[in-house]
Short mmCIF file of C-alpha atoms in Angstrom, two decimals:
data_model
loop_
_atom_site.label_atom_id
_atom_site.label_comp_id
_atom_site.label_asym_id
_atom_site.label_seq_id
_atom_site.Cartn_x
_atom_site.Cartn_y
_atom_site.Cartn_z
CA MET A 1 89.49 -122.10 -91.64
CA HIS A 2 92.18 -122.62 -94.31
CA ILE A 3 94.33 -119.49 -94.51
CA ALA A 4 96.92 -118.82 -97.21
CA VAL A 5 99.72 -116.55 -95.99
CA VAL A 6 101.67 -114.77 -98.75
CA CYS A 7 105.20 -113.59 -97.96
CA GLU A 8 107.23 -112.34 -100.92
CA GLU A 9 110.27 -111.86 -98.69
CA GLN A 10 112.76 -114.01 -96.80
CA VAL A 11 110.35 -115.20 -94.16
CA GLU A 12 113.10 -115.93 -91.63
CA LEU A 13 113.96 -112.20 -91.62
CA LEU A 14 110.42 -111.20 -90.63
CA PRO A 15 109.65 -112.30 -87.06
CA PRO A 16 106.10 -110.87 -87.24
CA VAL A 17 105.33 -113.33 -90.05
CA LEU A 18 106.73 -116.20 -87.99
CA SER A 19 104.54 -115.09 -85.09
CA LEU A 20 101.46 -114.93 -87.31
CA LEU A 21 102.02 -118.44 -88.66
CA ALA A 22 102.51 -119.89 -85.19
CA SER A 23 99.47 -118.07 -83.85
CA LEU A 24 97.18 -119.25 -86.65
CA LYS A 25 98.09 -122.86 -85.87
CA ARG A 26 97.54 -122.39 -82.13
CA LEU A 27 94.11 -121.00 -82.97
CA GLY A 28 93.28 -124.19 -84.88
CA HIS A 29 93.47 -122.95 -88.47
CA THR A 30 94.93 -124.79 -91.44
CA THR A 31 97.78 -122.78 -92.95
CA THR A 32 99.50 -122.66 -96.32
CA LEU A 33 102.56 -120.45 -96.68
CA ILE A 34 103.25 -119.08 -100.16
CA THR A 35 106.85 -117.88 -100.15
CA ARG A 36 110.25 -118.26 -101.73
CA ASP A 37 111.84 -120.89 -99.51
CA GLY A 38 110.06 -123.14 -97.06
CA SER A 39 113.20 -124.67 -95.60
CA ALA A 40 113.57 -121.84 -93.07
CA ILE A 41 110.14 -122.63 -91.62
CA GLU A 42 111.09 -126.26 -91.12
CA ARG A 43 114.50 -125.32 -89.73
CA LEU A 44 112.98 -122.90 -87.22
CA GLY A 45 110.31 -125.34 -86.13
CA ILE A 46 107.34 -123.24 -87.27
CA ASP A 47 104.31 -125.47 -87.76
CA VAL A 48 102.50 -124.96 -91.08
CA ASP A 49 100.37 -127.45 -92.96
CA HIS A 50 101.59 -126.71 -96.48
CA VAL A 51 104.33 -124.63 -98.10
CA VAL A 52 104.19 -123.45 -101.69
CA ALA A 53 107.79 -122.42 -102.43
CA TYR A 54 108.69 -120.79 -105.72
CA GLY A 55 112.45 -120.50 -105.23
CA ASP A 56 115.12 -118.17 -103.92
CA ARG A 57 116.13 -115.02 -105.72
CA PRO A 58 119.00 -115.60 -108.15
CA SER A 59 122.30 -113.85 -107.53
CA GLY A 60 122.91 -112.01 -110.81
CA PHE A 61 121.70 -108.41 -111.17
CA PHE A 62 119.64 -108.92 -114.31
CA ALA A 63 118.47 -112.35 -113.19
CA ARG A 64 117.17 -110.81 -109.95
CA LYS A 65 115.30 -108.15 -111.87
CA ALA A 66 113.71 -110.70 -114.17
CA ASP A 67 112.88 -112.94 -111.21
CA ILE A 68 110.18 -110.61 -109.97
CA PHE A 69 107.96 -111.63 -112.87
CA ARG A 70 108.51 -115.33 -112.18
CA ALA A 71 107.66 -114.79 -108.50
CA ARG A 72 104.56 -112.76 -109.35
CA LYS A 73 103.34 -115.46 -111.73
CA ALA A 74 103.91 -118.20 -109.13
CA ILE A 75 101.94 -116.34 -106.44
CA ARG A 76 99.05 -115.49 -108.72
CA ASP A 77 98.91 -118.98 -110.22
CA GLU A 78 98.62 -120.46 -106.73
CA LEU A 79 95.88 -118.03 -105.75
CA ARG A 80 93.95 -118.88 -108.90
CA ARG A 81 94.39 -122.59 -108.18
CA GLY A 82 93.34 -122.20 -104.54
CA VAL A 83 89.90 -120.69 -105.17
CA GLY A 84 87.46 -122.83 -103.23
CA GLU A 85 90.26 -124.24 -101.05
CA TYR A 86 91.48 -121.14 -99.24
CA ASP A 87 88.92 -119.43 -97.01
CA LEU A 88 91.13 -116.39 -96.44
CA VAL A 89 94.34 -114.93 -97.89
CA TRP A 90 96.65 -112.92 -95.63
CA THR A 91 99.38 -110.88 -97.32
CA THR A 92 102.19 -109.91 -94.96
CA THR A 93 103.85 -106.88 -96.60
CA ASP A 94 103.04 -104.20 -99.15
CA ILE A 95 105.25 -105.98 -101.70
CA SER A 96 103.44 -109.26 -101.03
CA ALA A 97 100.11 -107.56 -101.69
CA ARG A 98 101.50 -106.02 -104.89
CA GLU A 99 102.63 -109.39 -106.20
CA ALA A 100 99.35 -111.11 -105.30
CA GLY A 101 97.61 -108.35 -107.21
CA PRO A 102 94.02 -108.63 -108.46
CA GLU A 103 93.89 -112.35 -107.68
CA LEU A 104 93.14 -111.21 -104.12
CA PHE A 105 89.74 -109.96 -105.27
CA ARG A 106 88.65 -113.59 -105.60
CA TYR A 107 88.92 -113.93 -101.81
CA ARG A 108 88.20 -112.42 -98.46
CA TYR A 109 91.68 -111.13 -97.65
CA VAL A 110 93.83 -109.30 -95.10
CA VAL A 111 96.52 -106.76 -96.01
CA GLN A 112 99.21 -106.54 -93.34
CA LEU A 113 101.78 -103.74 -93.49
CA MET A 114 105.08 -104.00 -91.64
CA GLU A 115 105.97 -100.36 -92.27
CA LEU A 116 104.14 -97.05 -92.57
CA VAL A 117 103.75 -97.00 -96.34
CA GLU A 118 103.07 -93.94 -98.44
CA THR A 119 104.04 -95.22 -101.88
CA VAL A 120 104.76 -98.65 -103.31
CA PRO A 121 107.25 -99.11 -106.18
CA LEU A 122 105.78 -100.22 -109.49
CA LEU A 123 108.45 -102.92 -109.76
CA PHE A 124 111.17 -104.32 -107.51
CA ASN A 125 111.64 -102.87 -104.01
CA ARG A 126 112.88 -99.43 -104.99
CA MET A 127 112.33 -97.38 -108.14
CA PRO A 128 111.10 -93.89 -109.06
CA LEU A 129 107.81 -95.12 -110.53
CA HIS A 130 105.04 -96.00 -108.09
CA THR A 131 101.83 -97.98 -108.29
CA ASN A 132 98.44 -97.17 -106.84
CA ALA A 133 97.39 -100.80 -107.08
CA VAL A 134 98.33 -101.66 -103.49
CA SER A 135 96.39 -98.79 -101.96
CA GLU A 136 93.38 -99.91 -103.99
CA ILE A 137 93.90 -103.49 -102.80
CA ALA A 138 93.98 -102.18 -99.22
CA ARG A 139 90.80 -100.16 -99.69
CA ARG A 140 88.99 -103.30 -100.87
CA ALA A 141 90.48 -105.57 -98.18
CA TRP A 142 88.40 -107.27 -95.52
CA ARG A 143 90.98 -106.15 -92.95
CA VAL A 144 94.08 -103.96 -93.00
CA VAL A 145 96.54 -104.67 -90.20
CA VAL A 146 99.40 -102.49 -88.93
CA PRO A 147 101.69 -102.86 -85.90
CA GLU A 148 101.18 -99.53 -84.12
CA TYR A 149 98.23 -97.38 -83.02
CA ASN A 150 99.32 -94.05 -84.50
CA ARG A 151 100.32 -95.72 -87.75
CA ALA A 152 96.80 -97.05 -88.11
CA TYR A 153 95.35 -93.56 -88.42
CA MET A 154 98.19 -92.30 -90.61
CA GLN A 155 97.81 -95.25 -92.96
CA GLN A 156 94.09 -94.59 -93.20
CA VAL A 157 94.80 -91.00 -94.25
CA TYR A 158 97.61 -91.90 -96.69
CA TRP A 159 95.48 -94.40 -98.59
CA ASN A 160 91.97 -93.11 -97.89
CA LEU A 161 91.00 -96.38 -96.25
CA PRO A 162 87.31 -96.77 -95.37
CA LYS A 163 88.16 -98.09 -91.89
CA VAL A 164 90.99 -97.58 -89.43
CA PRO A 165 93.37 -100.56 -89.69
CA ARG A 166 93.52 -103.09 -86.88
CA VAL A 167 96.62 -103.06 -84.69
CA LEU A 168 98.64 -106.26 -84.25
CA PRO A 169 101.78 -105.52 -82.21
CA ASN A 170 105.07 -107.01 -83.35
CA LYS A 171 105.29 -109.16 -80.25
CA PRO A 172 107.24 -112.37 -80.97
CA ALA A 173 104.90 -115.32 -80.57
CA TYR A 174 106.68 -118.13 -82.37
CA GLN A 175 109.52 -119.24 -80.10
CA ARG A 176 109.77 -121.87 -77.41
CA GLU A 177 109.50 -120.69 -73.84
CA ASP A 178 113.24 -121.09 -73.35
CA GLY A 179 113.84 -118.77 -76.29
CA ALA A 180 115.69 -121.32 -78.41
CA ALA A 181 114.89 -123.67 -81.26
CA GLY A 182 116.86 -126.83 -80.71
CA GLU A 183 120.63 -126.76 -80.75
CA ASN A 184 121.97 -123.22 -81.04
CA PRO A 185 124.65 -122.92 -83.75
CA TYR A 186 125.69 -119.62 -82.17
CA GLN A 187 126.36 -121.08 -78.73
CA ASP A 188 130.03 -120.01 -78.70
CA LYS A 189 128.99 -116.39 -79.13
CA VAL A 190 126.31 -116.74 -76.47
CA ASP A 191 128.86 -118.16 -74.03
CA ALA A 192 131.36 -115.39 -74.78
CA MET A 193 128.75 -112.70 -74.17
CA ALA A 194 127.57 -114.40 -70.97
CA ALA A 195 131.15 -114.47 -69.70
CA ASP A 196 131.66 -110.73 -70.27
CA PRO A 197 131.85 -109.15 -66.78
CA ARG A 198 130.60 -105.80 -68.08
CA LYS A 199 126.96 -104.71 -68.17
CA VAL A 200 125.95 -105.45 -71.75
CA VAL A 201 123.76 -103.05 -73.71
CA LEU A 202 122.43 -105.10 -76.64
CA TYR A 203 121.39 -103.76 -80.04
CA GLN A 204 119.61 -106.13 -82.42
CA GLY A 205 118.61 -104.72 -85.79
CA VAL A 206 119.75 -103.29 -89.08
CA PHE A 207 122.44 -100.70 -89.69
CA GLY A 208 121.52 -97.61 -91.66
CA PRO A 209 120.92 -93.85 -91.48
CA ASP A 210 117.80 -94.28 -89.36
CA ARG A 211 119.53 -96.64 -86.86
CA ASP A 212 122.71 -94.79 -85.86
CA VAL A 213 124.32 -96.49 -82.86
CA ALA A 214 127.54 -94.44 -82.97
CA PRO A 215 126.42 -91.82 -80.38
CA TYR A 216 125.64 -94.61 -77.93
CA ALA A 217 129.01 -96.22 -78.55
CA ARG A 218 130.75 -92.92 -77.87
CA ALA A 219 128.83 -92.39 -74.64
CA ILE A 220 129.47 -95.91 -73.37
CA GLU A 221 133.15 -95.67 -74.28
CA LYS A 222 133.52 -92.54 -72.16
CA MET A 223 131.85 -94.20 -69.15
CA GLY A 224 134.80 -96.50 -68.60
CA GLY A 225 134.98 -100.26 -68.46
CA ASP A 226 131.74 -101.08 -66.64
CA TYR A 227 129.56 -101.21 -69.76
CA ALA A 228 129.74 -102.85 -73.18
CA LEU A 229 127.77 -102.43 -76.40
CA TYR A 230 127.02 -105.62 -78.35
CA LEU A 231 125.70 -105.27 -81.89
CA MET A 232 123.75 -107.90 -83.81
CA GLY A 233 122.30 -107.70 -87.30
CA PRO A 234 122.81 -108.19 -91.03
CA THR A 235 125.50 -106.30 -92.95
CA SER A 236 124.38 -107.08 -96.48
CA THR A 237 125.59 -103.85 -98.09
CA PRO A 238 129.10 -102.39 -98.39
CA GLU A 239 127.90 -99.33 -96.47
CA SER A 240 126.67 -101.32 -93.49
CA GLN A 241 129.82 -103.45 -93.48
CA GLU A 242 132.03 -100.37 -93.41
CA TYR A 243 129.86 -98.74 -90.74
CA VAL A 244 130.16 -101.70 -88.38
CA ARG A 245 133.86 -102.12 -89.10
CA HIS A 246 134.45 -98.48 -88.17
CA LEU A 247 132.55 -98.85 -84.89
CA CYS A 248 134.55 -101.92 -83.90
CA ASP A 249 137.84 -100.24 -84.79
CA GLU A 250 137.08 -96.98 -82.99
CA PHE A 251 135.43 -98.19 -79.77
CA SER A 252 136.80 -100.87 -77.46
CA CYS A 253 133.37 -101.22 -75.85
CA VAL A 254 131.81 -102.51 -79.10
CA THR A 255 131.50 -106.19 -80.02
CA PHE A 256 129.84 -107.27 -83.27
CA LEU A 257 128.02 -110.61 -83.19
CA GLY A 258 127.02 -110.69 -86.85
CA PHE A 259 123.60 -111.80 -88.05
CA VAL A 260 121.89 -114.40 -85.88
CA GLU A 261 118.92 -116.19 -87.40
CA PRO A 262 115.67 -116.01 -85.43
CA PRO A 263 114.77 -117.33 -82.96
CA HIS A 264 118.35 -118.04 -81.85
CA HIS A 265 118.94 -114.30 -81.44
CA LEU A 266 116.62 -114.34 -78.44
CA GLU A 267 119.03 -116.36 -76.38
CA PHE A 268 121.49 -113.46 -76.32
CA ALA A 269 118.95 -111.30 -74.50
CA TRP A 270 119.11 -113.70 -71.55
CA HIS A 271 122.61 -112.38 -70.89
CA ALA A 272 122.12 -108.68 -71.65
CA TRP A 273 121.68 -105.89 -69.10
CA ALA A 274 119.66 -103.47 -71.26
CA GLY A 275 118.34 -103.20 -74.81
CA LEU A 276 119.04 -100.37 -77.26
CA MET A 277 116.56 -98.93 -79.77
CA PRO A 278 118.05 -96.04 -81.78
CA TYR A 279 115.70 -94.46 -84.30
CA THR A 280 116.46 -91.38 -86.40
CA PRO A 281 113.76 -90.02 -88.73
CA THR A 282 115.02 -90.08 -92.31
CA TRP A 283 113.44 -89.77 -95.74
CA ASN A 284 113.71 -92.36 -98.47
CA ASN A 285 111.73 -93.15 -101.59
CA ARG A 286 109.26 -95.42 -99.80
CA TYR A 287 108.79 -94.42 -96.17
CA SER A 288 108.33 -91.01 -94.60
CA PRO A 289 110.15 -89.91 -91.41
CA PHE A 290 106.97 -90.82 -89.53
CA ASN A 291 107.92 -94.46 -90.06
CA ALA A 292 110.71 -93.97 -87.49
CA LEU A 293 108.83 -91.45 -85.33
CA TYR A 294 105.96 -93.89 -84.83
CA CYS A 295 108.03 -97.03 -85.01
CA ALA A 296 106.66 -100.42 -84.01
CA PRO A 297 109.81 -102.38 -83.24
CA ASN A 298 109.54 -106.05 -82.47
CA LYS A 299 112.73 -105.42 -80.47
CA ILE A 300 110.79 -103.75 -77.68
CA TRP A 301 109.00 -107.07 -77.18
CA GLU A 302 112.13 -109.16 -77.54
CA TYR A 303 113.89 -107.05 -74.92
CA THR A 304 110.97 -106.90 -72.48
CA ARG A 305 110.39 -110.64 -72.76
CA PHE A 306 113.63 -111.04 -70.85
CA GLY A 307 113.02 -108.13 -68.48
CA LEU A 308 115.53 -105.80 -70.13
CA PRO A 309 115.22 -102.06 -69.49
CA VAL A 310 115.32 -100.11 -72.74
CA ILE A 311 117.46 -97.17 -73.86
CA ALA A 312 115.80 -95.47 -76.82
CA SER A 313 115.80 -92.41 -79.02
CA ASP A 314 113.25 -89.79 -78.09
CA VAL A 315 110.59 -90.56 -80.68
CA PRO A 316 106.85 -90.65 -79.89
CA GLY A 317 106.27 -94.31 -80.69
CA ILE A 318 108.78 -95.43 -78.07
CA ARG A 319 108.46 -92.59 -75.55
CA LEU A 320 104.77 -93.30 -74.99
CA ALA A 321 105.47 -96.95 -74.19
CA LEU A 322 108.42 -96.26 -71.91
CA GLU A 323 106.69 -93.49 -69.98
CA ARG A 324 103.54 -95.55 -69.53
CA GLY A 325 105.43 -98.66 -68.45
CA ASP A 326 108.46 -97.12 -66.70
CA PHE A 327 110.89 -99.70 -68.06
CA GLY A 328 113.54 -97.50 -69.64
CA CYS A 329 114.73 -94.07 -70.71
CA VAL A 330 114.47 -91.97 -73.84
CA VAL A 331 117.47 -89.87 -74.80
CA ASP A 332 118.61 -87.14 -77.16
CA ALA A 333 120.84 -89.14 -79.47
CA GLY A 334 122.83 -86.01 -80.24
CA ASP A 335 123.82 -85.49 -76.62
CA GLU A 336 126.22 -88.09 -75.24
CA ALA A 337 125.80 -86.71 -71.72
CA THR A 338 122.06 -87.49 -71.71
CA ILE A 339 122.82 -91.01 -72.94
CA ALA A 340 125.26 -91.50 -70.06
CA ARG A 341 122.73 -90.14 -67.56
CA ALA A 342 120.08 -92.53 -68.89
CA ILE A 343 122.42 -95.48 -68.44
CA GLU A 344 123.20 -94.35 -64.89
CA ASP A 345 119.47 -93.95 -64.15
CA ILE A 346 118.77 -97.46 -65.39
CA ASP A 347 121.66 -98.74 -63.30
CA ALA A 348 120.19 -97.13 -60.18
CA ARG A 349 116.68 -98.50 -60.80
CA HIS A 350 117.48 -101.65 -62.76
CA GLU A 351 115.49 -104.08 -60.61
CA VAL A 352 112.29 -102.01 -60.74
CA MET A 353 112.62 -101.33 -64.45
CA SER A 354 113.26 -105.01 -65.13
CA GLU A 355 110.05 -105.96 -63.31
CA ASN A 356 108.13 -103.31 -65.25
CA SER A 357 109.67 -104.57 -68.48
CA CYS A 358 108.29 -108.05 -67.85
CA ALA A 359 104.88 -106.59 -66.98
CA TYR A 360 104.80 -104.69 -70.29
CA TYR A 361 105.54 -107.88 -72.21
CA ASP A 362 102.78 -109.78 -70.40
CA SER A 363 100.23 -107.03 -71.08
CA VAL A 364 99.57 -108.15 -74.69
CA ASP A 365 97.92 -111.44 -75.71
CA PHE A 366 99.02 -111.91 -79.33
CA ASP A 367 96.76 -114.88 -80.05
CA ALA A 368 93.72 -113.06 -78.70
CA ILE A 369 94.35 -110.13 -81.05
CA VAL A 370 94.78 -112.43 -84.07
CA ALA A 371 91.55 -114.22 -83.15
CA GLU A 372 89.73 -110.87 -82.86
CA ILE A 373 90.99 -109.78 -86.29
CA LEU A 374 89.64 -112.99 -87.80
CA GLU A 375 86.23 -112.69 -86.18
CA GLY A 376 83.23 -111.63 -88.21
#
């Protein structure tokens, strides 16, 4: 089957899309990626048959706003051209589905949602005006795919979907078995982290109101010199840059690694002692607090792939996994004492939790789930 995958985002920033592309090839399908820049796919060693690239976003404010119409036209032109060639179209985000628009109705298509989406902006990624077009696209889709069980039922209710969406976990399935992709340009940072004699708690992710790592830094700082907190992720806004700068200035236990392009970020987990997943429910103009409460982090898979116990906020989406698998602890992020006790508990049972972490990772066959979604 020839499958066109539409990603109106920076594909290298979306590991679930990389996993999907790799899985489709392993399952024997022909793939065409419709996206902004195909060079990242080649650089990361992701095997696709064809790339239709319509160009990076320009840097100027007004140019970026105008660019959305150019991108939309490029995606829809390709979908019109591909009628009779593509057997299936798979959109990877709500914005990707919006930009593909009614051209999807020419095909059997899959709508994949990375987040729990209530409303979709009419234009751009954020604006007061919303469109109902994407929910209608989802209602008419052959399949709707989400990354977490509870989200599937919530998404069905939000958009009045005729069927419960399928669940495809955000398990990374695109990297080599050694976790690297050729020569690692971040090797100096890997070596420095590996040489740190402290037990490293690793956070990989974004920095924002719903991912507050400061309470964990305070708790680790008070525990003395046996533990360290390493932070990794993009700081693309002045707010996130200031936030990280403040953490590094205030806490000697904190080291900031910067943004590390997938899949090279995985190599750092080899040298970590535990993984951190802080989630705080917040409200913004696109996602409800349930997006954080029933989160579906690919980080849980990236940590457990390397047998890392997990320290996480007490939210249902993570608590259920940790309690079922016994590979970490949930904490009250507002109570530094409970964070310290969780770290001590992991320290006392690290070997058992590490084994359970690996077992959790091995419990999901990503390719089998993708194949099941495509059946019928």
